[in-house]
Every structure is written in C-alpha cells, then in structure tokens.
Short mmCIF file of C-alpha atoms in Angstrom, two decimals:
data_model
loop_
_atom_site.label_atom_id
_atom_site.label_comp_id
_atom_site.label_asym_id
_atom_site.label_seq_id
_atom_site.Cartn_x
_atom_site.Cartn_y
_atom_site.Cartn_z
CA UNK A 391 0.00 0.00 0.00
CA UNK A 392 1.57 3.30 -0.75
CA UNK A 393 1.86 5.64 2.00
CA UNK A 394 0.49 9.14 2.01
CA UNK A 395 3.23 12.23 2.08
CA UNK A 396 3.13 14.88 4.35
CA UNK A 397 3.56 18.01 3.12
CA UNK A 398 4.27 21.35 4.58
CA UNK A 399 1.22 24.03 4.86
CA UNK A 400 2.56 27.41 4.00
CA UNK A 401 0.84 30.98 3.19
CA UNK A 402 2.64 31.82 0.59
CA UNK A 403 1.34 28.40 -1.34
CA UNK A 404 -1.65 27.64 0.35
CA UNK A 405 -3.24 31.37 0.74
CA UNK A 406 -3.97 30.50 4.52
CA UNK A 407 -2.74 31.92 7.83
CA UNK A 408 -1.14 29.80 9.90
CA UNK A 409 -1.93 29.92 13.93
CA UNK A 410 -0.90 26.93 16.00
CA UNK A 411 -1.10 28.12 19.65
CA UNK A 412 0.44 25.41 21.20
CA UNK A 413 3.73 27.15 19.35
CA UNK A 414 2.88 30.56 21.66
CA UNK A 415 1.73 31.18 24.79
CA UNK A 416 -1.67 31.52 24.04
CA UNK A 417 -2.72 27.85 25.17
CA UNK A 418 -3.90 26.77 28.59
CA UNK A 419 -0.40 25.78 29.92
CA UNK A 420 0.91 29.65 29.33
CA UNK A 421 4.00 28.38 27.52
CA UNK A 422 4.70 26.86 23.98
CA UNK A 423 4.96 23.32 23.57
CA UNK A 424 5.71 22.86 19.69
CA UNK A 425 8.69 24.22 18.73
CA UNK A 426 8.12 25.82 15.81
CA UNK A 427 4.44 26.73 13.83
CA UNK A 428 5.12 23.99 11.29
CA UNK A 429 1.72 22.84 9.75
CA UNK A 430 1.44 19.14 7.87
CA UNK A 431 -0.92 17.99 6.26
CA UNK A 432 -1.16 14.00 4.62
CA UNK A 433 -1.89 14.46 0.60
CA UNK A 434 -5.45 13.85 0.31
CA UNK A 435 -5.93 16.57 3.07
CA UNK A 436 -3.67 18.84 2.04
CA UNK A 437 -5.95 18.80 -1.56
CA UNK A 438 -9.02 19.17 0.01
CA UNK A 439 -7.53 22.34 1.77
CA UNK A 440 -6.76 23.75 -1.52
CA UNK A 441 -10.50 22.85 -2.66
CA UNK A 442 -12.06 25.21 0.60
CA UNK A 443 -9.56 27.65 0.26
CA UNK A 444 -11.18 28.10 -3.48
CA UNK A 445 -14.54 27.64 -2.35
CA UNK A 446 -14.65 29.99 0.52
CA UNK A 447 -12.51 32.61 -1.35
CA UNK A 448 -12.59 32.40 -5.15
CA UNK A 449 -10.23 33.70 -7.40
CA UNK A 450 -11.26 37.23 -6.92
CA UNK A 451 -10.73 36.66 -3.04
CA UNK A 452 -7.27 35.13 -3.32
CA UNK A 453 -5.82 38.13 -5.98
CA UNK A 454 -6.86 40.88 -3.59
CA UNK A 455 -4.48 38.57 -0.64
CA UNK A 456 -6.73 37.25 1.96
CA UNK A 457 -6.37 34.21 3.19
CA UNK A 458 -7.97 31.08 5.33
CA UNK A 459 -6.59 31.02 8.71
CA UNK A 460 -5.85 27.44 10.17
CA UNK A 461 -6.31 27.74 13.86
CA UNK A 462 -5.30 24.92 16.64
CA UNK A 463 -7.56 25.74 19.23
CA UNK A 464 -6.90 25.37 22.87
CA UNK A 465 -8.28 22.26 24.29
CA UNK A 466 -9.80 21.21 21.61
CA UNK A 467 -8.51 17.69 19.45
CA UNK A 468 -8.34 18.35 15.93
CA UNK A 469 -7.73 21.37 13.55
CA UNK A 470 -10.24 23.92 12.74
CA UNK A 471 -10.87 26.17 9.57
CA UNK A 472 -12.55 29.66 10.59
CA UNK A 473 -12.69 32.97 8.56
CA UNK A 474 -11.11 36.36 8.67
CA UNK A 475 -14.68 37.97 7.91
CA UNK A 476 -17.46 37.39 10.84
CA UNK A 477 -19.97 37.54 9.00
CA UNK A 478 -18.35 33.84 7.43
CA UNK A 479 -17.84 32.82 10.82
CA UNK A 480 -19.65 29.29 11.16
CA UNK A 481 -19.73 28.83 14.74
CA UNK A 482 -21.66 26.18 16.14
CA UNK A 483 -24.38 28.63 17.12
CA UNK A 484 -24.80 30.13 13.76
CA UNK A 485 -24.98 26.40 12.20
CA UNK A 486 -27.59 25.58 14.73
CA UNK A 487 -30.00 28.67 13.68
CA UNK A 488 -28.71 27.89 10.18
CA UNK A 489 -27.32 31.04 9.54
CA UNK A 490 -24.24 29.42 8.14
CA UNK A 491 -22.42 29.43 4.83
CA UNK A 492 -19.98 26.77 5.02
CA UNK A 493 -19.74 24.69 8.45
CA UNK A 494 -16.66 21.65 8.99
CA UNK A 495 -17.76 19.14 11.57
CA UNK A 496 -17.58 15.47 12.48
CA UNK A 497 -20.41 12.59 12.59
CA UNK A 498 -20.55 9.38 13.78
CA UNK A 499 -23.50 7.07 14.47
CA UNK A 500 -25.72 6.80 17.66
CA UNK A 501 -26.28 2.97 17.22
CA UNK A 502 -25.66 -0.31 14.60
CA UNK A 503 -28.27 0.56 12.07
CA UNK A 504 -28.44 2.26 8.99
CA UNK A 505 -31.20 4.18 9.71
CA UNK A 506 -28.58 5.91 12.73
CA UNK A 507 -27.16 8.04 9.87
CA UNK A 508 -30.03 7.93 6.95
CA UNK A 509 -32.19 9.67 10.23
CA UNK A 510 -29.48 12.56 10.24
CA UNK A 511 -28.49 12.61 6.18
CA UNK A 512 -32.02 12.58 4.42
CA UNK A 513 -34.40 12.92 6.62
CA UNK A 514 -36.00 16.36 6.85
CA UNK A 515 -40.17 15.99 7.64
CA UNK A 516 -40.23 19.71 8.31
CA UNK A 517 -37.82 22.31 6.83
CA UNK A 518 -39.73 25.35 8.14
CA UNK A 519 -37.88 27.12 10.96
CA UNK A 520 -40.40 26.19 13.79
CA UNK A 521 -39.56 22.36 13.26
CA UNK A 522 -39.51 19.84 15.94
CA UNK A 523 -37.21 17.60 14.16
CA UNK A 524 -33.92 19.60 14.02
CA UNK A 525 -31.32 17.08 11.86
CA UNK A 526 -28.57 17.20 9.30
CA UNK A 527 -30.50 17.77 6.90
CA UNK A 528 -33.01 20.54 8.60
CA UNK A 529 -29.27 22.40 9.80
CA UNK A 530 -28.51 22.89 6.08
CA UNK A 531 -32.00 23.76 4.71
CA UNK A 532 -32.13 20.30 2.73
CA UNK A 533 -36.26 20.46 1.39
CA UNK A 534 -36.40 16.65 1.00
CA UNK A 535 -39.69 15.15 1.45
CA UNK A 536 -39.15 11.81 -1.38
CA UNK A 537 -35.94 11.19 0.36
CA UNK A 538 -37.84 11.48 3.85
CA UNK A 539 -40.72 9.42 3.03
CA UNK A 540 -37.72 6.84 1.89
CA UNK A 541 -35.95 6.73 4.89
CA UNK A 542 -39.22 6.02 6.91
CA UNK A 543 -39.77 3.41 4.02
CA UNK A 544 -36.92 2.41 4.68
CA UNK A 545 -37.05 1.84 8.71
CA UNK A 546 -40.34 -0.12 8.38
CA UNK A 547 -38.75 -2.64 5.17
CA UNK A 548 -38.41 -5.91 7.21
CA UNK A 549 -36.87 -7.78 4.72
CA UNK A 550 -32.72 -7.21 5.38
CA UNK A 551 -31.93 -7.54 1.74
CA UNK A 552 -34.62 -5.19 0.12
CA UNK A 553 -33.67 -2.96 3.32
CA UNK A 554 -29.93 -2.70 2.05
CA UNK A 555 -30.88 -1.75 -1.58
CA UNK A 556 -33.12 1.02 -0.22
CA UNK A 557 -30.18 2.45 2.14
CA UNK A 558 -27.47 1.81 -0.89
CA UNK A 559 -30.03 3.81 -3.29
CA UNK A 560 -30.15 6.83 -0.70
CA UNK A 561 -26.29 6.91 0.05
CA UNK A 562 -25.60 7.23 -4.03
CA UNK A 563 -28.27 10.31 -4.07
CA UNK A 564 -26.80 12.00 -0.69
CA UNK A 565 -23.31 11.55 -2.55
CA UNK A 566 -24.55 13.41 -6.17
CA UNK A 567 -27.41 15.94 -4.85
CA UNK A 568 -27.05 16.44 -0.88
CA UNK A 569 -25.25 19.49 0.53
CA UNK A 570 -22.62 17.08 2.36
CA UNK A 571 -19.26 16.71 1.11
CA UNK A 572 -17.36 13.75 3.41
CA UNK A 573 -13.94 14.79 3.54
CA UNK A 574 -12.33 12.48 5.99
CA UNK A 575 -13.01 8.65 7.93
CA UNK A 576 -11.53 8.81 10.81
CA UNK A 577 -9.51 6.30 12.23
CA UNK A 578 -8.71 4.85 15.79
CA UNK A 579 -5.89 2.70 16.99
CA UNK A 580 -5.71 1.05 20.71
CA UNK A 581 -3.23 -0.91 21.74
CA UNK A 582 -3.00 -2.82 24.79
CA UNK A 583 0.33 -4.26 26.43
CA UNK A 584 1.35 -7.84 26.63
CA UNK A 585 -0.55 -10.03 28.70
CA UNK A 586 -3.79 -7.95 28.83
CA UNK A 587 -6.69 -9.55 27.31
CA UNK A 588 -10.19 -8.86 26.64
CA UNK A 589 -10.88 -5.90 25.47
CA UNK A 590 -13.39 -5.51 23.19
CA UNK A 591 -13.14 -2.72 20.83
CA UNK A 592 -16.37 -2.02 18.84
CA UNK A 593 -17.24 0.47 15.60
CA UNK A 594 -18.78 2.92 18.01
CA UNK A 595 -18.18 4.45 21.15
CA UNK A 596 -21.08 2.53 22.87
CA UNK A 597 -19.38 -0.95 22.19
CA UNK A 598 -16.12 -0.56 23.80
CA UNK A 599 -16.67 -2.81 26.77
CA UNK A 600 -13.81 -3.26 29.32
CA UNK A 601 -15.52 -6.06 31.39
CA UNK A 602 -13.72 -9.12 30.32
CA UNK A 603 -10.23 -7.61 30.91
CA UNK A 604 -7.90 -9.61 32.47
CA UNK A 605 -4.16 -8.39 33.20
CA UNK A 606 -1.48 -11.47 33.52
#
C-alpha cells in the first residue's frame, strides 16, 4: 500500500494563515509546547484544503491577498478552519440557527443501524424554521420530502436484503445531490500491552466494553 506524504502548509502556497497556539503562549499551559508553527498535512488533506480555500474565497478573493486562517484551538482535538470575515464565521451557534455558509464538523453514528445516519443525512419531515425535528438535513436547509418518506420506508422494510438496496439507493443520491461533502473517515488505533486480554473494541463508542479484561 503506498503511503500518504506529508507536506508542509505554507501561506505563501496555500493562501492561509497559519496559527498553531500550542507554538505561543496563548494555550492553557501559558508556555509553547511545539517548537516551531510547522503545519502538515497528509496528501489527500492537504488537496481538500486547496478545494475550501477556493470555495470559501474564489479567485477574486485570493488576488486581492486574503487568506484562510488554520487555527489549533486550545483544548480542543483536531484542527479547525474559521474565517477572517465574521460575518463567514460558522460557529456552532450560527450552524444551529442555520445562519451558516460553510460549516466543517464530524459525525458518527448513535447505534448499529443504517437508519442511525439515513435519520441525520435525508431525513427532513419539516424544513420550516419552527420544526420539531432539528437534523442534518433541517441544519442545512435540505427540502427533502421523497428522500424522507424513503428513509421512513426504509425503517419499516423488514426484509434485510430489500432494506440494504433502499439504504445503498439513498447513500448514491446523498453523494450526487445532498449538501454534504465527506472529507475524511476517521480512524482509531488502541493498543493494549502484553498479557492484557479482553478488550473488546467495537465500531462505536457505545461498544467498547472493558468487562472481560484480564491483566497477567
């Protein structure tokens, strides 16, 4: 398998603003702990940050010099993209009240079932701003009610094969039509030392169960 490069982020060549805080004092510990603001980025992410850099900017945008800033936040676990302008700003607030023009985020599902992320994806019984049911697809103003009556369709089908084609046939039309773009699957490793057994390490946060572990 051929391994990924990682390859330096730069605002000269990227057109973004580079602000790592754990290379300042501005982090919760009051000192630096990188050594340097060095920013890296695997291939396939460093392309997609090209792609929202021209998005969010446009070639007008990018000739007049302003750039993306990429921010490490304190406390927080991965990298964020914000804006220079506020009125871009996607905070979580402004996504909630869907006031947003571009938002990055992370999903995973609530249980094993399909019907965990078809629930959040494509279904959308009320787009109106008073709705009860306040989804994915409500947060970004996705009017689907086909797609919605297939995902309840699709809940009800008792018959695991038929279910599967239904779920498959959504997934392609989220993936050509939907205002979702999946960037990224992330990916955990746990390791245990030698002579510890029993751990059981499941696709979702829920199944991790630490009951059987036995330590030699």
């Amino acid at each position: 398998m051929t391994r990924s490069r990682l390859l330096h982020i730069m605002p000269e060549t990227h057109h973004v603003q580079i602000d790592l805080v754990y290379a300042t004092d501005r982090n919760f510990t009051g000192k630096p702990i990188y050594k340097a603001q060095h920013c890296l980025l695997l291939e396939p992410a460093e392309a997609a940050l090209r792609k929202a850099v021209e998005i969010s900017h446009g070639a007008s945008a990018r000739r007049s010099g302003s750039s993306m800033p990429i921010v490490r936040r304190k406390r927080r676990r991965c990298c964020g993209i914000s804006f220079p302008d506020s009125t871009f700003i996607a905070e979580l607030g402004r996504y909630r009240a869907r006031a947003h023009d571009i938002y990055i985020g992370e999903w995973s599902a609530d249980y094993i079932d399909p019907h965990s992320n078809a629930q959040g994806f494509v279904w959308n019984p009320d787009n109106s701003d008073a709705s009860s049911y306040k989804m994915l697809a409500w947060r970004n103003a996705w009017d689907i009610p086909q797609l919605t009556k297939e995902t309840n369709a699709a809940l009800a089908e008792s018959d695991t094969k038929k279910r599967a084609q239904m779920y498959e046939k959504m997934q392609r039309e989220v993936l050509a039509k939907s205002p979702f773009v999946i960037m990224f699957q992330k990916v955990s490793q746990v390791a245990a030392r030698p002579g510890v057994t029993g751990l059981e390490v499941g696709p979702i946060n829920d199944l991790v169960s630490y009951r059987n572990i036995r330590k030699q």
